[in-house]
Amino acid sequence: MSEPATAPSSTNPPLSDRVLMGPGPCNPYPEAAAALGRPMLGHLDPDFLRILDETNERLRRVWQTDNRLTFPVSATGSAGMEICLVNLIEPGDPVVVGVNGVFGGRMAEVAERCGAEVIKVEADWGQPMDSDQLLTAHPNPKIIGVVHAETSTGARTDLAELGANKGDALLLADCVTSLGGIPVDIDSWGVDLAYSGTQKCLGVAPGLSPVTVSERARGLLLERPRSWYLDLNLISSYVDGEGARAYHHTAPISMIFSLHAGLGALLEEGLEASWARHEACGKRLREGLGDLGFRLFAAEGNQLPQLTTVWVPEGAEEAAIRARLLGDYGIEIGGGLGQYAGKVWRIGCMGHTARLRNVELLLAALGQLI
Amino acid sequence: MSEPATAPSSTNPPLSDRVLMGPGPCNPYPEAAAALGRPMLGHLDPDFLRILDETNERLRRVWQTDNRLTFPVSATGSAGMEICLVNLIEPGDPVVVGVNGVFGGRMAEVAERCGAEVIKVEADWGQPMDSDQLLTAHPNPKIIGVVHAETSTGARTDLAELGANKGDALLLADCVTSLGGIPVDIDSWGVDLAYSGTQKCLGVAPGLSPVTVSERARGLLLERPRSWYLDLNLISSYVDGEGARAYHHTAPISMIFSLHAGLGALLEEGLEASWARHEACGKRLREGLGDLGFRLFAAEGNQLPQLTTVWVPEGAEEAAIRARLLGDYGIEIGGGLGQYAGKVWRIGCMGHTARLRNVELLLAALGQLI
């Protein structure tokens, strides 16, 4: 049996404390961080179930939906993607997926593993997806899936036009990086299935994936999907406040406490105010980066305020500068993904991190390092 | 759009604080609870990766294994069950599953959804599984799956004999309720795949599922399992400390901080001391319950110290008594599952809850309510 180099108690270095300006996690709202320490409750305790119901109600307000099946999946955002696909796809079902970055590619891959006939519609990275191309890619798709805010590029794709013209298809939206940071309007836009993550513009630790499912999509859920852990019918018999609470799996209590509190902070500020705060940070960041000579990566007019992607300056030592930002200033920014690894930086201003003070700090630090 | 009955800030009732003596979650170790509040780090931050590596090393000590692929799945215990099955089963693979309670039944269901030809070997609830029956149920099973500690009944099944005689089969063990509370000896027993949960005898909040995978099982992992989120090859390229860290999904940082600290507390005490503490609590609980006239449910000699199941006394109002325990004393115990709902209680002494003071408190309270 292996032995550790040091005993557990002897490894108590100082706690690192970062300004998290990568593509997530962000710094959580103080209320969300504090709520992680609430005394533990059982998953069938009436006091916990009240908090779960309130969490789901708060999620409905943030998603801007009346969808009854709205709750946090007990896993991270990619599981939210998988739960939306595995509960609806039967082998051979045609699914159109827009791919303009890593997460569209991931959606196509997950849909394929679920047995779908995937029709990929591609766009250049950094560009938004074109609605017409998605709508005409197949005569009768079961699902049209698209990423609202591409975390790999910082580009936003319009959802309203897709929702208005989807026909019989279900519209599935990846809102991992958008929810809480820019408007997301599930019911008005006609989105049938959407998922997010807690660690981006909701300002909570990573670990849960809020999802919302329209009544129409709910009526089409498979009776026995391939995944038991992600079986929406079984889960809904626990999370749905009006039925009896049928145990499915043990809910991640502390994380739900934290999400409950983080959503409370967000709604207390107000959705519009949160969007405006993210917008102001993104605007100042783009301006300041321009002043420093950076070129922006994502298409003009579709740049996300909460996630700004820039080309690494020619000749700059990309990894070394990120290491100095982290080591000397305690600031994390993100590298590029896939074909843009080493070529772009991804700078997030999400959740509690979306404060002008953080933007000014980063600009000052970059100014000294570039 | 729906409106909540009250604004978020106006709902601040006193925080409930329970003695958690159900089948999980337990009360977390103070060290584990405190660590949830560590400042957030990114999932690629070197300081976080060091903590993740230490967590995995601590898990190896608790599992008593050298298995390199040992880490916490980013979801709860049932996802640990699914990850062990979905990465190994191809359609039609014969899988033998022992069913002597809810969780054996769940394992059979998950294996079926993965496409296995499942051969169920049944035993009465409360009884251990018989090794010979499991070993002879099929001439050449790919997997023999069994629940080490049945959370629905409080019965323990021996694993060593199965491991010694498994032949070419892989031995899969559900250790959700056993790990940390009674001896679990992965390498000596010849267990190939095992999963647990953080919220039982590891004394941490629910939300993660520690798993361990032998080199032999690792060599048999499917290249492209049906689940992307639970794809062990993809995940191992992130959690395996010696390779480059390939991003798969955003790790649940705060929960891993907490598991790291909880395992530190457990190893500081010592595995043997933790087992002895759970044993002493279980012994005193069984004695005290006997003195109060309760009949134990699980088979003599196979009763788990960390989870004691008793018949509800004839004529007692089962739900009302549990409600009074919770309301008047702040103590949670669990009801029965499946066919034993309303008929048995499940009393846990797990993790930080496994203290004689809690046992004495519960016995005193039950003595007043029965």
XYZ file of C-alpha atoms in Angstrom:
740
model
C 0.000 0.000 0.000
C 1.347 3.414 -0.896
C 2.320 5.912 1.769
C 2.029 9.670 1.356
C 5.224 11.687 1.522
C 3.860 13.678 4.436
C 1.211 13.097 7.058
C -2.090 14.912 6.436
C -1.695 17.363 9.309
C 1.745 18.529 8.293
C 0.589 19.968 4.976
C -0.954 23.252 5.922
C 0.508 25.854 3.563
C -1.135 29.292 3.473
C -4.442 29.278 1.613
C -4.194 30.676 -1.898
C -6.687 33.437 -2.616
C -7.241 34.375 -6.249
C -8.992 36.943 -8.369
C -10.626 34.488 -10.744
C -10.774 36.059 -14.203
C -10.650 32.897 -16.255
C -13.598 31.256 -18.011
C -14.881 29.926 -14.658
C -15.016 29.318 -11.805
C -15.526 32.930 -10.737
C -15.160 34.217 -7.207
C -18.440 33.285 -5.538
C -20.725 35.858 -3.969
C -19.908 36.158 -0.246
C -23.455 35.030 0.540
C -22.953 31.890 -1.559
C -19.605 31.095 0.065
C -21.004 31.602 3.558
C -24.001 29.360 2.902
C -21.732 26.376 2.197
C -21.196 26.336 5.958
C -24.865 26.035 6.913
C -25.431 23.079 9.242
C -26.059 19.894 7.265
C -29.629 18.714 6.748
C -31.002 15.439 5.445
C -32.294 15.358 1.871
C -35.815 14.568 3.099
C -35.806 17.080 5.959
C -38.776 19.452 5.531
C -36.470 22.407 6.152
C -34.170 21.285 3.347
C -37.048 20.610 0.972
C -38.286 24.151 1.566
C -34.850 25.468 0.582
C -34.794 23.220 -2.496
C -38.232 24.480 -3.549
C -37.120 28.086 -3.050
C -33.961 27.395 -5.033
C -36.008 26.069 -7.925
C -38.341 29.068 -7.728
C -35.365 31.421 -7.779
C -33.977 29.539 -10.767
C -37.286 30.050 -12.586
C -36.945 33.793 -12.066
C -33.355 33.807 -13.336
C -34.231 31.656 -16.364
C -37.393 33.780 -16.856
C -39.593 30.736 -17.161
C -42.674 29.132 -15.698
C -41.297 25.657 -16.445
C -42.224 23.457 -13.513
C -39.241 21.125 -14.143
C -36.500 23.594 -13.235
C -33.851 22.449 -10.783
C -30.095 21.984 -10.283
C -28.683 18.688 -11.592
C -26.394 17.044 -8.995
C -23.266 17.373 -11.158
C -21.471 20.034 -13.204
C -22.563 21.810 -16.392
C -21.516 19.063 -18.799
C -23.897 16.723 -16.996
C -26.606 19.305 -17.638
C -25.812 18.991 -21.325
C -25.991 15.213 -21.125
C -29.253 15.134 -19.140
C -30.982 17.222 -21.831
C -29.883 14.846 -24.567
C -30.007 11.400 -22.964
C -33.629 11.801 -21.876
C -34.885 12.654 -25.345
C -32.804 10.907 -27.965
C -33.748 7.521 -29.320
C -31.301 5.801 -31.661
C -31.391 7.417 -35.079
C -33.170 10.602 -34.041
C -31.948 13.532 -36.151
C -30.345 16.241 -34.031
C -28.962 19.470 -35.520
C -26.062 20.940 -33.539
C -24.371 24.279 -34.132
C -20.612 24.032 -33.753
C -18.610 27.251 -33.466
C -16.355 26.243 -30.577
C -15.497 23.522 -28.075
C -18.875 23.335 -26.427
C -20.881 22.973 -29.615
C -18.477 20.184 -30.534
C -19.065 18.607 -27.142
C -22.834 18.767 -27.644
C -22.497 16.955 -30.968
C -20.316 14.289 -29.346
C -22.736 13.730 -26.463
C -25.698 13.523 -28.858
C -23.833 10.937 -30.936
C -23.125 8.827 -27.871
C -26.845 8.962 -27.118
C -27.418 7.399 -30.530
C -28.534 10.463 -32.481
C -27.970 11.051 -36.169
C -26.115 14.315 -35.681
C -26.160 17.006 -38.347
C -23.392 19.465 -37.547
C -23.690 23.043 -38.746
C -20.330 24.722 -38.441
C -19.217 28.322 -38.163
C -15.791 29.802 -37.647
C -14.686 30.033 -34.054
C -15.473 33.464 -32.659
C -18.445 33.899 -35.008
C -22.078 33.450 -33.936
C -24.134 30.643 -35.442
C -26.438 31.548 -38.322
C -30.090 30.843 -37.526
C -31.114 30.079 -41.104
C -28.403 27.476 -41.492
C -29.500 25.753 -38.300
C -33.177 25.871 -39.242
C -32.676 24.441 -42.720
C -30.023 21.816 -41.954
C -32.617 19.009 -41.674
C -36.291 18.909 -42.672
C -37.544 17.499 -39.383
C -34.993 17.396 -36.566
C -36.044 16.230 -33.130
C -33.722 18.745 -31.481
C -31.866 21.847 -32.606
C -29.007 22.410 -30.185
C -26.906 25.533 -29.926
C -24.542 27.236 -27.504
C -25.843 30.604 -26.373
C -22.490 31.853 -25.072
C -19.465 29.903 -26.346
C -17.063 29.624 -23.430
C -14.200 28.751 -25.765
C -14.519 31.925 -27.871
C -16.606 34.539 -26.067
C -19.156 34.741 -28.898
C -22.916 35.063 -28.389
C -25.506 33.409 -30.664
C -29.049 34.730 -30.917
C -31.691 32.307 -29.622
C -34.927 34.229 -30.210
C -34.985 33.726 -33.966
C -34.351 30.001 -33.556
C -37.160 29.684 -31.044
C -39.599 31.584 -33.249
C -38.937 29.377 -36.275
C -38.089 25.960 -34.806
C -41.338 24.298 -35.970
C -41.756 20.884 -34.344
C -38.155 20.685 -33.208
C -37.158 21.140 -29.601
C -34.736 24.019 -29.061
C -31.859 23.121 -26.717
C -29.590 25.919 -25.456
C -26.254 25.751 -23.640
C -26.483 28.673 -21.239
C -23.518 27.704 -19.066
C -21.763 31.029 -19.478
C -24.770 33.236 -20.222
C -27.207 32.725 -17.349
C -27.085 35.686 -14.962
C -24.595 37.628 -17.091
C -26.657 38.544 -20.145
C -30.417 38.257 -20.763
C -31.732 34.681 -20.976
C -35.459 34.551 -21.601
C -36.496 30.917 -21.857
C -40.253 31.308 -22.259
C -40.288 34.358 -24.534
C -37.622 32.892 -26.772
C -39.254 29.469 -27.014
C -36.338 27.487 -25.606
C -37.425 23.962 -24.657
C -34.347 22.695 -22.834
C -31.512 24.657 -21.305
C -28.695 24.020 -18.873
C -26.187 26.180 -17.074
C -23.438 25.923 -14.463
C -23.253 27.464 -11.027
C -19.657 28.699 -11.298
C -20.027 31.351 -13.983
C -22.405 34.319 -13.885
C -24.500 32.816 -11.090
C -21.559 33.440 -8.756
C -21.527 30.097 -6.935
C -18.956 27.296 -6.639
C -18.811 24.714 -9.435
C -20.705 21.489 -8.833
C -24.318 21.907 -9.952
C -26.000 22.383 -13.309
C -29.302 24.282 -13.287
C -31.606 22.957 -16.005
C -35.067 23.894 -17.204
C -37.408 21.742 -19.302
C -40.549 22.962 -21.073
C -43.835 21.117 -20.710
C -43.603 20.087 -24.357
C -40.148 18.580 -23.866
C -41.295 16.978 -20.639
C -44.030 15.194 -22.531
C -41.400 13.651 -24.802
C -39.022 12.342 -22.112
C -38.002 8.724 -22.604
C -39.490 6.295 -20.123
C -36.219 4.518 -19.534
C -33.220 6.551 -20.736
C -29.815 4.919 -20.927
C -28.634 6.804 -17.851
C -30.180 6.043 -14.487
C -28.406 8.844 -12.626
C -29.642 11.400 -15.149
C -33.182 9.972 -15.570
C -35.356 13.092 -15.578
C -38.586 11.280 -14.776
C -37.073 9.656 -11.694
C -35.405 12.886 -10.605
C -38.577 14.901 -11.088
C -40.369 12.680 -8.588
C -37.949 14.070 -5.997
C -37.447 17.686 -7.072
C -41.056 18.403 -8.021
C -42.534 20.072 -4.962
C -46.136 19.005 -5.494
C -45.703 15.256 -5.653
C -44.575 12.948 -2.883
C -40.803 13.105 -2.485
C -39.511 9.852 -3.927
C -35.866 9.280 -3.050
C -33.685 9.005 -6.141
C -30.189 9.956 -5.001
C -28.888 11.948 -2.049
C -29.010 15.614 -2.996
C -25.758 17.608 -2.677
C -27.071 19.570 0.296
C -24.277 22.099 0.909
C -24.018 23.040 -2.754
C -27.784 23.601 -2.891
C -27.556 25.812 0.208
C -24.920 27.808 -1.636
C -26.875 28.064 -4.876
C -29.942 29.137 -2.900
C -27.950 31.948 -1.293
C -26.134 32.956 -4.478
C -29.436 33.227 -6.350
C -30.763 35.246 -3.435
C -27.887 37.712 -3.811
C -28.401 37.884 -7.573
C -32.154 38.493 -7.329
C -31.684 40.983 -4.534
C -29.445 42.975 -6.859
C -31.898 42.329 -9.697
C -31.392 40.556 -13.006
C -31.211 43.789 -14.994
C -28.663 45.254 -12.587
C -26.541 42.098 -12.826
C -26.630 42.219 -16.635
C -25.696 45.917 -16.538
C -22.804 45.227 -14.161
C -21.452 42.485 -16.422
C -21.951 44.769 -19.438
C -20.037 47.633 -17.815
C -17.138 45.355 -16.912
C -16.953 43.897 -20.395
C -17.043 47.327 -22.008
C -14.269 48.712 -19.821
C -12.210 45.569 -20.322
C -12.476 45.721 -24.123
C -11.559 49.414 -24.094
C -8.605 48.884 -21.788
C -7.340 45.900 -23.750
C -7.606 47.959 -26.935
C -5.554 50.708 -25.299
C -2.911 48.100 -24.475
C -2.812 47.043 -28.117
C -4.697 43.764 -27.881
C -6.856 42.498 -30.737
C -10.213 40.995 -29.768
C -11.038 37.497 -31.006
C -14.846 37.263 -31.083
C -16.933 38.927 -33.789
C -17.853 42.567 -33.209
C -21.453 42.862 -32.024
C -21.484 39.333 -30.596
C -18.842 39.754 -27.919
C -19.903 38.520 -24.514
C -19.304 41.078 -21.770
C -18.637 38.301 -19.250
C -16.018 36.520 -21.356
C -13.552 38.414 -23.517
C -11.196 36.549 -25.795
C -8.067 38.257 -27.088
C -5.190 37.237 -29.320
C -1.971 36.783 -27.395
C 0.402 39.536 -28.645
C 2.944 38.334 -31.167
C 6.168 37.297 -29.472
C 4.638 37.278 -25.972
C 5.367 34.247 -23.812
C 1.786 33.176 -23.285
C 2.187 30.632 -20.494
C 4.873 32.619 -18.688
C 2.716 35.735 -18.558
C -0.242 33.774 -17.214
C 2.046 32.224 -14.614
C 3.266 35.673 -13.550
C -0.281 37.005 -13.359
C -1.093 34.120 -11.033
C 2.106 34.166 -9.023
C 2.762 37.905 -8.701
C -0.765 39.277 -8.705
C -2.976 36.325 -7.723
C -5.007 36.766 -10.896
C -6.161 33.798 -12.970
C -6.996 34.194 -16.644
C -7.669 31.335 -19.054
C -5.691 29.997 -22.007
C -7.165 29.048 -25.327
C -8.861 25.716 -26.018
C -8.446 23.318 -28.920
C -6.908 24.876 -32.025
C -6.442 28.180 -30.171
C -4.432 26.812 -27.245
C -1.415 29.081 -26.825
C -2.898 31.669 -29.199
C -5.668 33.384 -27.258
C -6.490 34.305 -23.691
C -9.951 34.050 -22.225
C -10.715 36.699 -19.639
C -13.820 36.288 -17.528
C -15.774 38.838 -15.517
C -18.483 36.679 -14.071
C -20.660 36.685 -10.986
C -18.983 38.319 -8.004
C -15.802 38.803 -10.070
C -17.661 41.185 -12.397
C -16.559 44.331 -10.578
C -14.779 47.284 -12.151
C -12.078 47.026 -9.486
C -11.073 43.639 -10.873
C -11.017 44.924 -14.438
C -8.770 47.847 -13.488
C -6.468 45.542 -11.539
C -6.080 43.154 -14.450
C -5.459 45.963 -16.942
C -2.800 47.439 -14.654
C -1.099 44.080 -14.206
C -1.203 43.252 -17.921
C 0.206 46.679 -18.683
C 3.237 45.852 -16.562
C 3.734 42.354 -17.964
C 3.246 42.866 -21.686
C -43.513 34.610 -15.337
C -44.086 33.346 -11.824
C -43.348 35.502 -8.813
C -42.185 34.118 -5.475
C -44.477 34.640 -2.514
C -41.738 36.531 -0.710
C -38.606 38.376 -1.752
C -35.365 36.449 -1.241
C -34.089 38.622 1.590
C -37.227 38.337 3.690
C -36.913 34.588 4.177
C -34.291 34.206 6.851
C -35.677 31.759 9.397
C -33.297 30.401 12.042
C -30.930 27.775 10.637
C -31.947 24.232 11.513
C -29.194 22.210 13.120
C -29.661 18.446 13.286
C -28.092 15.367 14.763
C -28.102 13.312 11.582
C -28.694 9.670 12.491
C -30.363 8.569 9.286
C -28.738 6.538 6.513
C -26.831 9.633 5.348
C -25.906 12.389 5.146
C -24.101 12.361 8.484
C -22.884 15.417 10.320
C -19.623 16.320 8.588
C -16.344 16.527 10.437
C -15.738 20.131 11.537
C -12.586 20.160 9.402
C -14.610 19.110 6.354
C -17.284 21.732 6.981
C -14.711 24.479 7.476
C -12.849 23.599 4.297
C -15.955 24.297 2.184
C -15.188 27.939 2.875
C -11.649 27.926 1.504
C -11.131 30.642 -1.104
C -12.106 29.407 -4.567
C -9.394 28.251 -6.952
C -9.513 27.459 -10.651
C -9.563 23.792 -11.679
C -6.193 24.173 -13.429
C -4.546 26.219 -10.669
C -1.362 24.424 -9.530
C -2.422 24.907 -5.910
C -5.740 23.212 -6.591
C -4.141 20.366 -8.534
C -1.869 19.713 -5.571
C -4.929 19.413 -3.327
C -6.623 17.123 -5.834
C -3.550 14.890 -5.976
C -3.382 14.778 -2.174
C -7.083 13.967 -2.044
C -6.580 11.036 -4.394
C -3.589 9.860 -2.376
C -5.637 10.038 0.837
C -8.405 8.108 -0.886
C -5.907 5.389 -1.797
C -5.017 5.046 1.871
C -8.660 4.852 2.911
C -9.499 2.322 0.171
C -6.235 0.480 1.010
C -5.190 0.340 -2.600
C -2.368 1.246 -4.927
C -4.804 1.775 -7.805
C -3.603 4.780 -9.733
C -7.120 5.581 -10.988
C -8.610 6.571 -7.644
C -10.497 9.874 -7.457
C -13.832 11.478 -6.547
C -16.446 11.455 -9.328
C -18.075 14.890 -9.691
C -21.526 13.658 -8.661
C -23.117 11.598 -5.879
C -22.727 7.895 -5.051
C -25.221 6.616 -7.600
C -23.116 8.215 -10.326
C -20.186 6.250 -8.932
C -22.222 3.095 -9.494
C -23.029 4.167 -13.040
C -19.450 5.135 -13.918
C -18.226 1.660 -12.955
C -20.799 0.000 -15.189
C -21.091 2.307 -18.203
C -17.343 2.219 -18.896
C -17.152 -1.565 -19.033
C -20.389 -3.005 -20.337
C -20.928 -3.677 -24.001
C -24.386 -4.776 -25.128
C -25.010 -8.382 -24.157
C -22.184 -8.662 -21.624
C -23.186 -11.008 -18.801
C -23.181 -9.264 -15.433
C -24.041 -11.057 -12.185
C -25.590 -8.798 -9.539
C -26.388 -9.690 -5.959
C -29.718 -8.254 -4.848
C -30.546 -8.227 -1.140
C -31.880 -4.693 -0.897
C -32.558 -1.460 -2.774
C -29.001 -0.808 -3.861
C -28.381 -4.231 -5.327
C -31.608 -3.741 -7.250
C -30.359 -0.362 -8.425
C -27.094 -1.897 -9.612
C -29.019 -4.448 -11.672
C -31.172 -1.690 -13.178
C -28.175 0.463 -14.099
C -26.372 -2.512 -15.637
C -29.460 -3.313 -17.725
C -29.636 0.245 -18.994
C -25.995 -0.104 -20.006
C -27.055 -3.055 -22.163
C -25.874 -5.919 -19.970
C -27.458 -9.334 -19.769
C -28.064 -9.172 -16.019
C -28.203 -12.314 -13.933
C -29.745 -11.410 -10.596
C -28.892 -13.485 -7.545
C -31.344 -12.696 -4.802
C -31.276 -13.016 -1.037
C -33.791 -11.969 1.571
C -33.503 -8.386 2.679
C -31.403 -8.142 5.807
C -29.379 -11.239 4.863
C -25.876 -11.134 3.376
C -25.293 -12.411 -0.157
C -23.945 -15.940 -0.499
C -20.579 -16.023 -2.276
C -21.088 -19.456 -3.848
C -24.355 -18.425 -5.413
C -22.771 -15.333 -6.918
C -19.744 -17.250 -8.188
C -21.766 -19.997 -9.843
C -24.613 -17.922 -11.285
C -22.960 -17.676 -14.720
C -20.010 -19.577 -16.208
C -18.175 -16.515 -17.469
C -19.522 -13.181 -16.291
C -17.754 -9.987 -17.231
C -18.600 -8.432 -13.869
C -19.808 -9.724 -10.525
C -21.408 -6.828 -8.676
C -22.353 -6.796 -5.028
C -23.196 -4.310 -2.288
C -20.719 -4.447 0.577
C -22.951 -2.603 3.052
C -26.637 -2.482 2.064
C -27.900 0.951 3.049
C -31.496 -0.230 2.847
C -31.063 -3.035 5.383
C -27.861 -2.577 7.378
C -26.457 -5.964 6.288
C -22.814 -6.592 5.402
C -21.704 -9.012 2.665
C -18.231 -10.544 2.655
C -16.078 -9.473 -0.298
C -12.830 -11.355 0.314
C -14.196 -14.747 -0.727
C -15.645 -13.288 -3.914
C -12.356 -11.644 -4.788
C -10.379 -14.814 -4.174
C -12.603 -16.908 -6.443
C -13.802 -14.476 -9.105
C -11.729 -16.021 -11.923
C -11.744 -13.810 -15.002
C -14.661 -11.726 -13.810
C -14.219 -8.200 -12.519
C -15.426 -7.746 -8.954
C -17.475 -4.572 -8.478
C -18.317 -3.460 -4.928
C -20.755 -0.821 -3.707
C -18.943 0.637 -0.692
C -21.130 3.710 -0.283
C -21.954 2.984 3.330
C -18.894 0.927 4.268
C -15.858 3.061 3.397
C -14.370 4.586 6.532
C -16.797 2.813 8.881
C -15.692 -0.813 8.576
C -12.603 -2.342 6.959
C -12.477 -2.026 3.167
C -9.367 -3.599 1.691
C -9.512 -3.217 -2.081
C -6.159 -4.733 -3.031
C -6.053 -7.602 -0.543
C -9.614 -8.592 -1.337
C -9.166 -8.413 -5.108
C -11.861 -5.830 -5.758
C -11.533 -4.369 -9.277
C -14.034 -1.533 -9.149
C -15.541 0.180 -6.142
C -17.441 3.371 -5.426
C -18.485 5.196 -2.307
C -20.159 8.443 -1.232
C -18.752 11.308 0.758
C -21.731 11.752 3.066
C -21.568 8.495 5.018
C -18.584 7.205 7.000
C -16.177 9.619 5.298
C -17.864 12.427 7.216
C -18.192 14.946 4.383
C -21.172 16.620 2.693
C -22.952 14.691 -0.081
C -21.929 15.518 -3.635
C -18.945 13.377 -4.615
C -18.424 9.681 -5.230
C -14.920 8.331 -4.579
C -14.135 5.491 -6.980
C -11.159 3.216 -7.459
C -10.346 1.142 -10.554
C -7.778 -1.668 -10.736
C -5.215 -1.779 -13.513
C -6.937 -4.851 -14.922
C -10.297 -3.080 -15.078
C -8.606 -0.007 -16.487
C -7.280 -2.074 -19.340
C -10.836 -3.081 -20.217
C -12.415 0.378 -20.250
C -14.499 1.087 -23.336
C -12.976 3.590 -25.740
C -16.214 5.465 -26.204
C -18.756 4.663 -23.492
C -22.342 5.825 -23.877
C -21.858 8.537 -21.269
C -19.542 11.442 -22.001
C -19.740 12.967 -18.531
C -18.781 9.655 -16.946
C -16.134 8.655 -19.528
C -13.307 7.282 -17.362
C -10.629 7.597 -20.026
C -11.401 11.268 -20.571
C -11.653 11.945 -16.845
C -8.400 10.142 -16.117
C -6.557 12.513 -18.428
C -7.482 15.245 -15.938
C -7.298 13.490 -12.559
C -4.166 11.466 -13.245
C -1.343 13.504 -11.731
C 1.423 12.292 -14.026
C -0.037 13.170 -17.396
C -0.771 16.617 -18.760
C -3.999 17.958 -17.276
C -6.528 17.773 -20.075
C -9.676 19.739 -19.263
C -12.759 17.534 -19.222
C -15.266 19.295 -16.988
C -14.889 21.922 -14.272
C -14.096 20.108 -11.045
C -16.363 20.800 -8.058
C -13.640 22.728 -6.227
C -15.256 23.437 -2.849
C -16.468 19.874 -2.419
C -12.977 18.579 -3.186
C -11.526 20.984 -0.602
C -13.969 19.503 1.874
C -13.236 15.890 0.983
C -9.509 16.620 1.247
C -9.991 17.976 4.755
C -12.417 15.253 5.835
C -10.016 12.551 4.711
C -7.272 14.409 6.570
C -9.314 14.250 9.767
C -10.078 10.571 9.216
C -6.440 9.621 8.554
C -5.237 11.748 11.440
C -7.491 9.702 13.708
C -6.423 6.555 11.882
C -8.468 4.049 9.909
C -8.434 1.461 12.689
C -9.511 4.045 15.264
C -12.356 5.165 13.008
C -13.536 1.575 12.532
C -13.344 1.024 16.302
C -15.342 4.183 16.993
C -18.062 3.126 14.548
C -18.009 -0.373 16.082
C -18.390 0.951 19.614
C -21.317 3.154 18.600
C -23.054 0.312 16.800
C -22.591 -2.047 19.739
C -23.973 0.417 22.265
C -26.851 1.285 19.949
C -27.850 -2.354 19.459
C -27.665 -2.978 23.210
C -29.677 0.105 24.028
C -32.295 -0.654 21.395
C -32.568 -4.185 22.764
C -33.121 -2.790 26.244
C -35.932 -0.650 24.827
C -37.542 -3.769 23.347
C -36.642 -3.252 19.700
C -36.003 -6.191 17.383
C -33.084 -5.845 14.993
C -33.719 -6.374 11.289
C -30.381 -7.438 9.774
C -28.967 -10.928 10.235
C -26.935 -11.529 13.397
C -23.226 -11.488 12.621
C -23.673 -9.311 9.537
C -25.021 -6.198 11.211
C -23.268 -3.020 10.207
C -22.181 -0.917 13.181
C -22.696 2.285 11.183
C -26.256 1.480 10.105
C -28.677 -0.317 12.374
C -32.079 -1.328 11.112
C -34.869 -2.096 13.576
C -38.483 -3.128 13.242
C -40.867 -0.348 14.194
C -42.661 -1.537 17.354
C -46.126 -2.885 16.722
C -48.734 -0.170 17.094
C -46.206 2.652 17.071
C -46.946 5.595 14.809
C -43.806 5.418 12.751
C -43.966 8.721 10.893
C -45.236 10.645 13.909
C -42.396 9.399 16.090
C -39.805 10.338 13.476
C -41.421 13.758 13.183
C -41.223 14.232 16.959
C -37.593 13.098 17.024
C -36.873 15.747 14.414
C -39.066 18.491 15.828
C -38.533 18.043 19.567
C -34.977 16.724 19.646
C -33.473 17.780 16.315
C -32.572 14.153 15.559
C -33.047 12.643 12.123
C -33.420 8.895 11.662
C -34.419 7.175 8.424
C -37.547 5.297 7.431
C -37.593 2.024 5.546
C -37.226 1.744 1.784
C -39.219 -0.260 -0.733
C -41.223 -3.087 0.793
C -40.127 -2.056 4.289
C -41.337 1.555 4.114
C -43.290 2.214 7.309
C -42.052 -1.028 8.867
C -38.422 -0.406 9.797
C -36.227 2.450 10.905
C -32.681 2.944 9.712
C -30.394 4.479 12.298
C -27.006 5.691 11.178
C -23.872 6.396 13.212
C -21.531 7.538 10.489
C -18.539 9.818 10.208
C -18.599 12.643 12.744
C -22.025 11.471 13.955
C -20.480 8.217 15.208
C -20.013 9.454 18.773
C -21.331 7.755 21.886
C -22.939 11.038 22.955
C -25.241 10.857 19.924
C -26.136 7.236 20.615
C -27.029 8.022 24.218
C -29.072 11.030 23.134
C -31.063 9.008 20.617
C -31.697 6.178 23.081
C -32.903 8.662 25.690
C -35.201 10.374 23.199
C -36.590 7.092 21.851
C -37.175 5.915 25.422
C -39.402 8.920 25.976
C -41.294 8.616 22.685
C -41.968 4.889 22.443
